[in-house]
Short mmCIF file of C-alpha atoms and ligand atoms in Angstrom, two decimals:
data_model
loop_
_atom_site.label_atom_id
_atom_site.label_comp_id
_atom_site.label_asym_id
_atom_site.label_seq_id
_atom_site.Cartn_x
_atom_site.Cartn_y
_atom_site.Cartn_z
CA MET A 1 -74.77 40.58 12.95
CA PHE A 2 -73.78 39.15 9.91
CA GLU A 3 -71.04 37.05 8.61
CA ILE A 4 -70.36 35.36 5.36
CA LEU A 5 -68.65 32.23 5.33
CA LYS A 6 -67.03 30.56 2.12
CA THR A 7 -66.86 26.75 1.99
CA SER A 8 -63.99 24.57 0.03
CA SER A 9 -66.64 24.55 -2.75
CA SER A 10 -66.96 27.89 -3.04
CA LEU A 11 -70.45 27.44 -1.88
CA LEU A 12 -71.24 30.25 0.97
CA ILE A 13 -72.79 30.36 4.01
CA TYR A 14 -74.27 34.03 6.48
CA VAL A 15 -74.09 33.38 9.43
CA VAL A 16 -76.74 35.24 11.46
CA THR A 17 -75.81 36.31 14.98
CA ASN A 18 -77.88 38.81 16.01
CA PRO A 19 -80.79 37.10 18.19
CA ARG A 20 -83.06 39.92 15.94
CA HIS A 21 -82.59 38.93 13.35
CA VAL A 22 -82.85 34.99 14.69
CA GLY A 23 -86.08 35.96 15.40
CA GLU A 24 -86.74 36.59 11.86
CA VAL A 25 -85.50 33.22 10.54
CA TYR A 26 -87.28 30.96 12.83
CA ARG A 27 -91.01 33.56 11.29
CA ASN A 28 -89.87 32.68 7.78
CA THR A 29 -90.95 29.60 6.66
CA THR A 30 -91.40 30.81 3.75
CA THR A 31 -88.37 31.65 1.64
CA LEU A 32 -86.25 29.91 4.95
CA SER A 33 -86.86 26.26 4.61
CA PHE A 34 -85.43 23.12 6.28
CA ASP A 35 -86.86 20.56 4.12
CA THR A 36 -84.58 21.67 1.52
CA PHE A 37 -81.63 21.75 3.46
CA ILE A 38 -81.94 18.38 4.70
CA GLN A 39 -82.26 17.21 1.46
CA ASP A 40 -79.40 18.79 0.50
CA LEU A 41 -78.35 16.43 3.61
CA MET A 42 -79.64 13.54 2.76
CA LEU A 43 -78.19 14.00 -0.53
CA SER A 44 -74.68 14.48 1.73
CA CYS A 45 -74.16 11.64 3.08
CA GLY A 46 -74.91 9.04 -0.51
CA THR A 47 -79.11 9.19 -1.11
CA SER A 48 -79.95 9.68 -5.07
CA VAL A 49 -81.66 12.73 -6.76
CA GLN A 50 -83.67 10.24 -7.97
CA ALA A 51 -84.70 9.21 -4.31
CA ALA A 52 -83.91 12.86 -2.62
CA ASP A 53 -86.21 14.13 -5.37
CA LYS A 54 -88.86 11.91 -4.68
CA SER A 55 -88.62 12.41 -0.96
CA SER A 56 -88.92 16.07 -0.97
CA LYS A 57 -92.13 16.04 -3.50
CA GLN A 58 -95.74 15.57 -2.87
CA PRO A 59 -96.81 11.79 -3.35
CA PRO A 60 -98.51 11.42 -6.54
CA PRO A 61 -101.71 10.74 -5.73
CA TYR A 62 -101.94 6.91 -4.55
CA PRO A 63 -102.31 3.46 -7.16
CA GLU A 64 -106.32 3.07 -6.44
CA ASP A 65 -105.66 -0.50 -4.74
CA ALA A 66 -102.53 0.55 -2.63
CA LEU A 67 -102.73 -0.69 0.98
CA MET A 68 -103.64 2.41 2.44
CA SER A 69 -101.55 3.23 5.92
CA GLY A 70 -103.87 6.11 7.00
CA LEU A 71 -100.81 7.66 9.12
CA ASN A 72 -100.42 10.66 5.70
CA PRO A 73 -103.58 12.20 5.84
CA GLN A 74 -102.70 15.69 4.66
CA ASN A 75 -100.31 14.46 1.33
CA LYS A 76 -97.65 15.39 3.25
CA SER A 77 -94.02 14.66 0.57
CA ILE A 78 -91.18 12.06 3.04
CA ILE A 79 -89.73 14.79 4.37
CA ASN A 80 -92.08 16.66 6.43
CA LEU A 81 -93.86 13.61 7.70
CA ALA A 82 -90.38 12.39 8.60
CA ILE A 83 -90.57 15.95 10.65
CA ASP A 84 -94.22 15.28 11.30
CA PHE A 85 -93.09 11.38 13.33
CA HIS A 86 -90.62 12.52 14.56
CA HIS A 87 -92.13 14.27 17.18
CA ILE A 88 -95.32 12.33 17.30
CA GLN A 89 -92.48 9.39 18.38
CA LEU A 90 -90.44 12.04 20.58
CA LEU A 91 -92.19 14.61 22.22
CA PRO A 92 -95.40 13.85 23.77
CA GLY A 93 -99.25 14.72 22.34
CA PRO A 94 -101.87 12.85 21.59
CA ASP A 95 -100.68 10.52 19.77
CA SER A 96 -96.63 9.94 21.66
CA GLN A 97 -95.11 7.32 21.64
CA VAL A 98 -92.40 8.55 23.27
CA GLU A 99 -93.06 6.42 26.71
CA TYR A 100 -92.43 3.24 24.44
CA LEU A 101 -89.27 5.23 22.79
CA SER A 102 -88.07 6.10 26.50
CA ALA A 103 -88.01 2.70 27.78
CA LYS A 104 -87.50 0.34 25.61
CA PHE A 105 -83.86 2.97 25.48
CA LEU A 106 -83.43 2.90 28.71
CA HIS A 107 -83.87 -1.11 29.36
CA GLU A 108 -81.45 -0.88 26.77
CA ILE A 109 -78.61 0.73 28.85
CA SER A 110 -79.73 -0.99 31.97
CA GLU A 111 -79.01 -4.55 30.15
CA SER A 112 -76.01 -3.04 28.07
CA LEU A 113 -74.15 -1.66 32.14
CA LYS A 114 -74.35 -4.93 33.26
CA TRP A 115 -72.11 -7.15 34.33
CA ASP A 116 -71.73 -10.14 32.08
CA ILE A 117 -72.20 -8.15 29.41
CA LEU A 118 -69.92 -5.35 29.90
CA VAL A 119 -67.03 -7.97 30.03
CA SER A 120 -67.64 -10.32 27.53
CA ASP A 121 -67.18 -6.72 24.96
CA LYS A 122 -65.02 -7.12 22.64
CA ILE A 123 -65.13 -3.38 21.73
CA LEU A 124 -64.39 -3.40 25.76
CA ALA A 125 -61.14 -4.06 25.46
CA GLY A 126 -59.05 -4.10 28.32
CA GLU A 127 -57.19 -5.69 31.39
CA LYS A 128 -60.19 -7.66 32.59
CA ASN A 129 -60.62 -9.88 35.99
CA SER A 130 -63.56 -11.53 37.55
CA ASP A 131 -64.70 -7.95 39.57
CA THR A 132 -62.38 -5.19 37.52
CA MET A 133 -61.83 -4.00 33.35
CA GLU A 134 -60.13 -0.79 32.16
CA THR A 135 -61.89 0.84 29.96
CA SER A 136 -61.75 3.44 27.09
CA LEU A 137 -64.66 5.82 28.20
CA ILE A 138 -65.47 6.84 25.36
CA LYS A 139 -65.61 3.36 23.54
CA TRP A 140 -68.02 2.55 26.63
CA ALA A 141 -70.29 5.47 26.65
CA GLY A 142 -70.77 4.78 22.44
CA SER A 143 -70.78 1.07 22.65
CA VAL A 144 -73.69 1.21 25.77
CA LEU A 145 -75.51 4.84 24.37
CA ILE A 146 -75.21 4.10 20.85
CA LYS A 147 -76.11 0.84 20.87
CA ALA A 148 -79.45 1.39 22.73
CA GLY A 149 -80.69 3.98 19.58
CA THR A 150 -80.34 1.55 17.42
CA LYS A 151 -81.89 -1.93 19.41
CA ALA A 152 -84.37 1.11 20.22
CA TYR A 153 -85.24 2.74 16.96
CA TRP A 154 -83.97 -0.65 14.71
CA GLY A 155 -84.01 -3.33 16.90
CA ASP A 156 -81.92 -5.91 17.57
CA ARG A 157 -81.87 -7.29 13.78
CA LEU A 158 -79.33 -4.64 12.44
CA TRP A 159 -76.58 -4.83 15.00
CA LYS A 160 -76.28 -8.59 14.20
CA ILE A 161 -75.95 -7.83 10.28
CA ALA A 162 -73.63 -5.18 10.88
CA PRO A 163 -70.74 -6.30 14.28
CA ASP A 164 -68.46 -3.69 13.34
CA LEU A 165 -70.67 -1.29 13.35
CA LEU A 166 -69.69 0.12 15.40
CA ASP A 167 -66.76 1.98 14.30
CA SER A 168 -68.20 2.53 11.25
CA PHE A 169 -69.74 4.85 12.85
CA TYR A 170 -66.99 6.43 14.69
CA GLU A 171 -64.80 6.91 11.18
CA PHE A 172 -68.24 8.44 10.17
CA ASP A 173 -69.10 11.02 13.25
CA ARG A 174 -65.23 11.95 12.68
CA GLY A 175 -65.28 12.71 9.22
CA ILE A 176 -69.35 14.32 8.42
CA TRP A 177 -68.85 17.67 8.70
CA LYS A 178 -66.42 17.13 5.52
CA LEU A 179 -69.77 15.49 3.73
CA LEU A 180 -71.58 18.38 4.94
CA PHE A 181 -68.72 20.61 3.66
CA HIS A 182 -68.82 19.67 0.50
CA TYR A 183 -65.27 18.72 0.89
CA PRO A 184 -63.17 16.99 -2.43
CA LYS A 185 -63.65 13.87 -2.80
CA VAL A 186 -60.30 13.03 -2.43
CA PHE A 187 -59.45 14.55 1.38
CA SER A 188 -62.39 12.54 2.85
CA GLY A 189 -62.27 8.63 1.39
CA ASP A 190 -62.09 7.19 4.13
CA ALA A 191 -65.83 9.56 5.75
CA LEU A 192 -67.34 8.67 1.96
CA ALA A 193 -66.24 5.06 3.21
CA ALA A 194 -67.25 4.43 6.16
CA ARG A 195 -70.99 6.16 4.95
CA ASP A 196 -71.08 3.32 2.27
CA LYS A 197 -70.35 0.30 4.97
CA ILE A 198 -73.58 1.75 6.67
CA ILE A 199 -75.25 1.59 3.38
CA ASP A 200 -74.90 -1.51 3.42
CA ALA A 201 -75.99 -2.23 6.19
CA LEU A 202 -79.31 -0.47 6.31
CA THR A 203 -79.40 -1.92 2.39
CA LYS A 204 -79.51 -5.55 4.33
CA TYR A 205 -81.70 -4.44 7.50
CA PHE A 206 -84.27 -3.16 4.84
CA GLN A 207 -84.32 -6.11 1.87
CA LEU A 208 -85.28 -8.48 5.76
CA PRO A 209 -89.02 -9.94 5.80
CA ARG A 210 -90.89 -7.10 7.91
CA LYS A 211 -91.87 -10.23 10.39
CA GLU A 212 -87.87 -10.26 11.47
CA ARG A 213 -87.78 -7.75 12.93
CA ASP A 214 -90.49 -6.56 14.21
CA ASP A 215 -89.58 -5.07 17.60
CA ILE A 216 -88.84 -1.62 16.67
CA ALA A 217 -90.47 1.59 17.08
CA TRP A 218 -93.36 3.54 15.49
CA PHE A 219 -90.87 5.99 13.70
CA THR A 220 -88.72 3.30 11.68
CA ARG A 221 -92.58 1.45 10.51
CA SER A 222 -94.44 3.77 9.76
CA LEU A 223 -91.43 5.64 8.05
CA GLU A 224 -90.56 3.03 5.63
CA THR A 225 -94.32 1.81 4.82
CA GLU A 226 -95.20 5.50 3.43
CA SER A 227 -91.89 5.06 2.28
CA ARG A 228 -91.82 2.26 -0.08
CA LEU A 229 -95.52 3.30 -0.82
CA VAL A 230 -93.84 6.94 -2.75
CA GLY A 231 -91.60 4.02 -4.53
CA LEU A 232 -88.41 3.90 -2.55
CA ASP A 233 -86.62 0.78 -2.45
CA GLU A 234 -83.99 -0.98 0.53
CA ARG A 235 -80.73 1.55 -1.03
CA ASP A 236 -82.79 4.62 -0.76
CA MET A 237 -84.62 3.68 2.72
CA ALA A 238 -80.79 3.40 3.28
CA ALA A 239 -79.63 6.48 2.14
CA SER A 240 -82.05 8.03 3.61
CA THR A 241 -82.04 6.52 7.67
CA LEU A 242 -78.32 7.16 8.12
CA ILE A 243 -78.07 10.83 8.28
CA LEU A 244 -81.02 9.36 10.72
CA TYR A 245 -78.87 6.88 12.08
CA PHE A 246 -76.65 9.78 12.95
CA VAL A 247 -78.77 12.11 14.32
CA ILE A 248 -79.72 10.19 16.71
CA ASN A 249 -76.99 8.47 17.97
CA GLY A 250 -74.34 10.94 16.69
CA ASN A 251 -74.44 13.09 20.18
CA THR A 252 -75.43 11.10 23.93
CA TYR A 253 -72.34 9.29 24.03
CA LYS A 254 -70.48 12.08 23.79
CA LEU A 255 -72.74 14.39 26.34
CA CYS A 256 -72.30 11.04 28.97
CA PHE A 257 -68.99 10.80 28.22
CA TRP A 258 -67.99 14.22 29.01
CA VAL A 259 -70.71 14.30 32.70
CA LEU A 260 -68.18 11.78 34.01
CA CYS A 261 -65.35 12.89 32.77
CA HIS A 262 -65.90 16.53 35.09
CA ILE A 263 -67.86 13.64 37.53
CA ILE A 264 -64.98 11.16 37.99
CA THR A 265 -62.32 13.72 38.95
CA LYS A 266 -63.13 15.38 40.68
CA PRO A 267 -63.46 13.24 44.44
CA GLU A 268 -65.68 16.51 46.12
CA LEU A 269 -67.88 16.47 43.47
CA LEU A 270 -68.05 12.46 43.40
CA THR A 271 -69.41 12.03 46.68
CA SER A 272 -72.36 14.31 46.61
CA ILE A 273 -74.28 13.40 43.13
CA LYS A 274 -73.61 9.73 44.76
CA ALA A 275 -75.31 9.92 47.97
CA GLU A 276 -77.68 12.25 45.49
CA ILE A 277 -78.53 9.20 43.69
CA SER A 278 -78.19 7.48 46.68
CA GLN A 279 -81.22 8.85 48.42
CA GLN A 280 -84.20 7.26 46.49
CA SER A 281 -83.73 4.13 48.54
CA MET A 282 -80.72 2.22 49.81
CA GLY A 283 -78.87 0.11 48.06
CA SER A 284 -81.60 0.04 45.05
CA GLU A 285 -81.21 1.55 42.05
CA PRO A 286 -81.91 4.42 40.56
CA ASN A 287 -85.20 5.11 38.35
CA ILE A 288 -85.44 7.93 35.72
CA GLU A 289 -88.34 9.55 38.38
CA HIS A 290 -85.34 10.29 40.80
CA LEU A 291 -82.43 11.29 38.89
CA THR A 292 -83.91 14.71 37.27
CA GLN A 293 -85.78 15.25 39.75
CA SER A 294 -83.84 15.31 42.91
CA CYS A 295 -80.99 15.18 42.02
CA PRO A 296 -79.81 19.07 41.14
CA ILE A 297 -76.11 18.49 41.62
CA LEU A 298 -75.93 15.36 38.79
CA ASN A 299 -78.22 17.90 36.28
CA SER A 300 -76.31 21.17 37.65
CA VAL A 301 -73.42 19.66 36.35
CA LEU A 302 -75.51 17.54 32.61
CA GLN A 303 -76.36 21.39 31.98
CA GLU A 304 -72.85 23.30 32.36
CA VAL A 305 -71.29 20.17 30.20
CA LEU A 306 -74.09 21.39 27.34
CA ARG A 307 -72.76 24.41 27.76
CA LEU A 308 -69.08 24.53 26.99
CA TYR A 309 -69.25 21.36 24.92
CA THR A 310 -72.21 21.65 22.37
CA SER A 311 -71.11 23.27 19.61
CA SER A 312 -75.30 23.50 17.90
CA ALA A 313 -76.49 25.85 14.94
CA SER A 314 -80.32 25.74 13.12
CA MET A 315 -79.18 25.65 9.38
CA ARG A 316 -81.87 26.72 7.30
CA PHE A 317 -81.35 27.27 3.12
CA ILE A 318 -82.57 29.69 0.65
CA SER A 319 -85.19 29.31 -1.60
CA GLU A 320 -86.38 32.54 -2.47
CA ASP A 321 -84.24 35.94 -2.08
CA THR A 322 -84.63 37.03 1.48
CA ILE A 323 -84.02 40.10 3.49
CA ILE A 324 -82.97 40.32 6.86
CA GLY A 325 -81.90 42.69 9.29
CA GLY A 326 -82.38 44.63 7.04
CA LYS A 327 -79.46 42.61 4.20
CA LEU A 328 -80.63 41.20 0.89
CA LEU A 329 -79.92 37.34 0.71
CA ARG A 330 -79.30 35.02 -1.84
CA LYS A 331 -81.16 33.19 -3.20
CA GLY A 332 -79.66 29.50 -3.80
CA ARG A 333 -76.82 29.88 0.19
CA LYS A 334 -77.75 28.53 3.14
CA ILE A 335 -77.98 30.34 7.14
CA MET A 336 -76.40 29.15 9.92
CA ILE A 337 -77.24 30.17 13.17
CA PRO A 338 -74.81 29.15 15.73
CA TYR A 339 -74.94 28.90 19.20
CA ARG A 340 -72.29 28.58 20.54
CA GLN A 341 -70.67 32.07 20.97
CA LEU A 342 -74.34 32.42 23.04
CA HIS A 343 -72.76 28.99 25.42
CA GLU A 344 -70.20 32.00 26.25
CA ASP A 345 -70.92 35.44 26.69
CA SER A 346 -69.95 36.54 29.77
CA VAL A 347 -72.99 39.31 29.77
CA VAL A 348 -75.53 36.92 30.54
CA TRP A 349 -73.24 34.15 32.02
CA GLY A 350 -70.07 36.51 33.98
CA ALA A 351 -66.54 36.63 33.88
CA ASP A 352 -66.61 33.13 34.38
CA SER A 353 -68.34 32.38 31.51
CA PRO A 354 -65.49 29.62 29.75
CA ASP A 355 -65.37 28.02 32.81
CA PHE A 356 -66.27 24.74 34.02
CA GLU A 357 -68.65 25.77 37.34
CA GLN A 358 -70.25 23.19 39.09
CA SER A 359 -72.86 24.75 40.62
CA ARG A 360 -73.67 27.47 38.04
CA TRP A 361 -77.14 25.18 37.75
CA LEU A 362 -78.11 25.31 41.62
CA LYS A 363 -77.43 29.11 41.89
CA ASN A 364 -79.89 29.94 39.17
CA ALA A 365 -82.13 27.79 37.94
CA SER A 366 -83.94 29.84 35.27
CA LEU A 367 -80.89 30.47 33.43
CA ARG A 368 -81.98 26.51 31.58
CA ARG A 369 -85.71 28.76 29.95
CA ASN A 370 -82.69 31.31 29.50
CA GLY A 371 -82.49 32.91 25.16
CA CYS A 372 -78.69 32.09 25.17
CA PHE A 373 -78.67 28.15 26.23
CA ARG A 374 -79.42 26.16 23.53
CA PRO A 375 -77.71 23.41 23.30
CA PHE A 376 -80.30 21.67 20.88
CA GLY A 377 -81.16 24.40 18.50
CA GLY A 378 -84.64 26.35 18.14
CA GLY A 379 -87.05 27.37 16.23
CA ALA A 380 -89.54 25.56 14.57
CA THR A 381 -86.41 22.73 13.83
CA LEU A 382 -84.89 23.11 17.95
CA CYS A 383 -84.06 18.69 19.03
CA ALA A 384 -86.92 17.00 18.67
CA GLY A 385 -85.26 13.93 21.15
CA ARG A 386 -83.70 16.55 23.91
CA SER A 387 -85.70 14.78 27.19
CA VAL A 388 -85.00 11.34 25.99
CA ALA A 389 -81.04 12.35 25.22
CA GLN A 390 -81.10 13.50 28.67
CA GLN A 391 -82.96 11.48 29.93
CA GLU A 392 -80.27 8.53 28.17
CA VAL A 393 -77.79 10.13 30.72
CA LEU A 394 -79.33 10.93 33.42
CA PHE A 395 -79.98 7.38 33.36
CA PHE A 396 -75.98 5.69 32.11
CA VAL A 397 -74.57 8.23 35.14
CA GLY A 398 -77.54 6.67 37.85
CA LEU A 399 -76.23 3.83 36.67
CA VAL A 400 -72.84 2.85 36.26
CA LEU A 401 -71.92 5.48 39.93
CA THR A 402 -74.37 2.85 41.04
CA ARG A 403 -73.15 -0.73 39.48
CA TYR A 404 -69.79 0.04 39.68
CA ASN A 405 -66.53 1.91 41.50
CA LEU A 406 -64.10 4.15 39.24
CA GLU A 407 -61.03 4.63 38.77
CA VAL A 408 -59.07 7.04 36.50
CA VAL A 409 -56.04 4.98 35.42
CA SER A 410 -55.40 7.56 32.32
CA MET A 411 -56.15 10.76 30.58
CA GLN A 412 -55.06 10.85 27.51
CA GLY A 413 -55.46 15.37 27.06
CA GLY A 414 -53.17 18.34 26.80
CA LYS A 415 -50.43 19.92 29.10
CA GLU A 416 -53.29 19.80 31.96
CA GLY A 417 -53.92 16.01 31.80
CA PHE A 418 -58.48 16.37 30.61
CA PRO A 419 -59.17 15.34 27.32
CA ARG A 420 -59.36 17.78 25.05
CA VAL A 421 -62.23 19.37 23.15
CA ASP A 422 -62.10 19.72 19.04
CA ALA A 423 -63.68 23.43 19.08
CA LEU A 424 -62.20 23.16 15.66
CA LYS A 425 -64.50 20.12 13.86
CA PRO A 426 -67.69 21.92 12.97
CA THR A 427 -70.40 19.68 14.44
CA LEU A 428 -73.87 20.32 14.84
CA GLY A 429 -74.16 19.47 18.57
CA MET A 430 -72.22 18.07 20.92
CA MET A 431 -67.63 17.88 20.51
CA SER A 432 -66.07 15.39 20.62
CA PRO A 433 -63.05 14.74 22.21
CA VAL A 434 -60.14 15.65 19.96
CA TYR A 435 -59.37 12.54 19.05
CA GLY A 436 -56.53 10.32 20.59
CA ASP A 437 -57.49 11.77 23.80
CA ASP A 438 -59.41 9.78 25.96
CA CYS A 439 -60.49 8.82 29.87
CA VAL A 440 -59.58 5.18 30.42
CA VAL A 441 -60.84 3.79 33.87
CA LYS A 442 -60.80 0.84 35.80
CA VAL A 443 -64.31 -0.34 37.20
CA SER A 444 -65.32 -2.38 39.56
CA ARG A 445 -67.82 -4.42 40.58
CA ARG A 446 -69.76 -2.76 43.71
CA LYS A 447 -70.87 -5.29 46.12
CA GLU A 448 -74.16 -5.68 47.72
CA GLY A 449 -75.63 -3.51 50.10
CA GLU A 450 -72.43 -1.19 49.27
CA PHE A 451 -73.38 2.29 47.72
CA ASP A 452 -74.36 4.02 50.19
CA GLY A 453 -73.36 7.33 47.23
CA SER A 454 -70.81 9.42 50.82
CA LEU A 455 -68.18 6.06 52.21
CA HIS A 456 -66.65 5.18 48.81
CA GLY A 457 -64.66 7.44 46.45
C1 LIG B 501 -76.57 15.92 23.65
C2 LIG B 501 -77.52 14.85 22.53
C3 LIG B 501 -78.19 16.26 20.68
C4 LIG B 501 -78.06 17.04 21.24
C5 LIG B 501 -76.96 18.69 21.72
C6 LIG B 501 -78.14 17.65 19.90
C7 LIG B 501 -78.65 18.41 18.87
C8 LIG B 501 -80.36 18.99 17.81
C9 LIG B 501 -79.29 20.24 17.60
C10 LIG B 501 -78.31 21.07 17.65
C11 LIG B 501 -80.45 20.11 16.38
C12 LIG B 501 -81.59 20.91 15.28
C13 LIG B 501 -82.18 21.92 16.02
C14 LIG B 501 -82.26 22.92 15.01
O1 LIG B 501 -82.00 23.07 13.62
O2 LIG B 501 -82.24 24.09 15.10
C15 LIG B 501 -81.53 19.01 16.60
C16 LIG B 501 -82.39 18.08 15.54
C17 LIG B 501 -82.55 16.41 16.13
N1 LIG B 501 -83.17 16.35 16.81
FE1 LIG B 501 -81.22 16.55 18.71
N2 LIG B 501 -79.68 16.37 19.34
C18 LIG B 501 -78.99 15.13 20.61
C19 LIG B 501 -79.81 13.67 20.96
C20 LIG B 501 -80.94 13.64 20.26
C21 LIG B 501 -81.61 12.72 20.31
C22 LIG B 501 -80.53 11.29 21.37
C23 LIG B 501 -82.88 12.35 19.67
C24 LIG B 501 -83.77 11.18 18.75
C25 LIG B 501 -83.81 10.02 20.10
C26 LIG B 501 -82.39 13.16 19.07
C27 LIG B 501 -83.50 13.34 17.52
C28 LIG B 501 -83.47 14.84 16.64
C29 LIG B 501 -84.88 15.25 15.46
C30 LIG B 501 -86.06 14.34 15.35
C31 LIG B 501 -83.62 17.20 15.31
C32 LIG B 501 -85.14 17.07 13.39
C33 LIG B 501 -85.86 18.08 14.43
C34 LIG B 501 -87.00 18.36 13.23
O3 LIG B 501 -86.35 18.20 12.57
O4 LIG B 501 -87.92 18.64 14.42
N3 LIG B 501 -81.38 14.45 19.52
N4 LIG B 501 -81.21 17.84 17.62
#
C-alpha cells in the first residue's frame, strides 16, 4: 500500500506499508539510498553543503606523505565509513569494540546513580534531605542516560565544555522534526538555536588537542581521524556529529522513563520485578547478565513499552526513478516505512493491541521475532545500537530499583493521571511524553540489606 505525504516544503514522501513492498525497498540498494538520506539529514542539522559533499564522496587519493590510518582500505566515503564504524563499535564480530562500549555505558550509569552524585545534580532540582529527594522522572532518566552516552563516546571533556548541553539537547530533541521536514525558519527558531549551541560546543571540543580527550570510544577516534584526512574542519565535524549525538542519546532515556512509569504505578508488578531482580544474590547489585537473562517480567515490560511507545521508521532517498509494487516512484523523493501501525495491528497482537499488557511477552516469547515488531527499524539500516540500548535500560531500571525506594509524588498527565504520549510529533524512534507531562518521584535511599524484593513497595 502506498500513500503520498506532502510536507510543508512541498517535499513528497512515499509511505510504504505493504510488507511485500517493504521487502522490495529493503532489497534495493542501488536506486534507493540511505546515504543520500543521511546527507540530507546532515544538511538539515547544520552541515555545510561543502562538508556534506566531502562526506558523501569517495576521498580523493590521499597525499603521498599523509599519515594513512589503515582504517579505510576500501576508500569509502565518510558517510559509508561511519556506518561500518558503527557496526564495529556496536555489533559482535571479529573486530568488535562493543564490549568496551557496553562496559563504559554501564559504568557511567552506575556512577550517576550513586546517591552523592544524584543529590549534587543541579538539573534534578527538587526537595532534598540526607536520605530522600524529589525529582522529575524524565529529567532523572535524561540526566543519567544522556551523560552516559556523551561520556562513553566523547569522554569527559564535552560535558565539561558545555554544562548546559542537556538543556540544549532537550530543546533540539523537541524540535528536530521541524528541521527534518524543512519547516520555515520562522517556525523553527527554537530548534535552530539549540542546534547551533550544540554545534558550538562540539566545535570547541574538536579544537582541543587529542591528548586532552583521549578517553573516547573507538568510533569517535576513528571517524575523527578519517574526517580530518578528507579535509573536514572542526566545525564541519561538529555539525556532522550532531546527528550521531542525537541517534546515540535521543531514545534511550525516554524508554527508561516509560518503563519506570509503568512499573512504579503498578504495585504488584513492582513487587514481582524487585523479586526477580533480587534473586541473583540477596543484598548485592544485579549484573547485566542477570537482568537480560533471568528477569522475564522486567524484559516483558521492556518489550511492551517498545511496542507501544516507538514510532520508528526506515527512510530511503530515491536516486533514480524506481518501480516498487508495480508503481513508479519518482527520483528525488523520499520513501518512509513507518512501523507504528504494525505494532498495533489487532490481527497480530489481538483485540487488546492498544493496551499495555505487561505479560504479553511472557505468554509468547517468539513475538520478539515477529516481522510486525520493529522498534529498531529494519533492512540494512536496522539500529546497530539495539542491544546496547536495551542493556542500558535494564541496567538503569535494575539499579534504581535496587538502590532506592520510589514513591510517586505526582503525575502530570491527562484525565487518567498518567503521562500522555506525544503521538502527533514525527519521530524516528521513541515517542516523548506530551510536553509538560511527567511523573515526580520521591527517591529514598535503601538501608543496607533492605532489598529483599518482596517486602518493600
Ligand atoms: C530505545 C532506543 C533506540 C531506538 C528505539 C532506536 C531506533 C532506531 C531506528 C528506528 C533506527 C533506523 C532504522 C532504520 O533505518 O531502519 C536506528 C538507527 C540507528 N541507531 Fe538506534 N535506536 C535506539 C538506540 C540507539 C543507541 C543507544 C545507539 C548507539 C549507541 C543507536 C545507534 C544507531 C545507529 C548507529 C543507527 C544507524 C544504523 C546504520 O546506519 O547502520 N541506537 N535506531
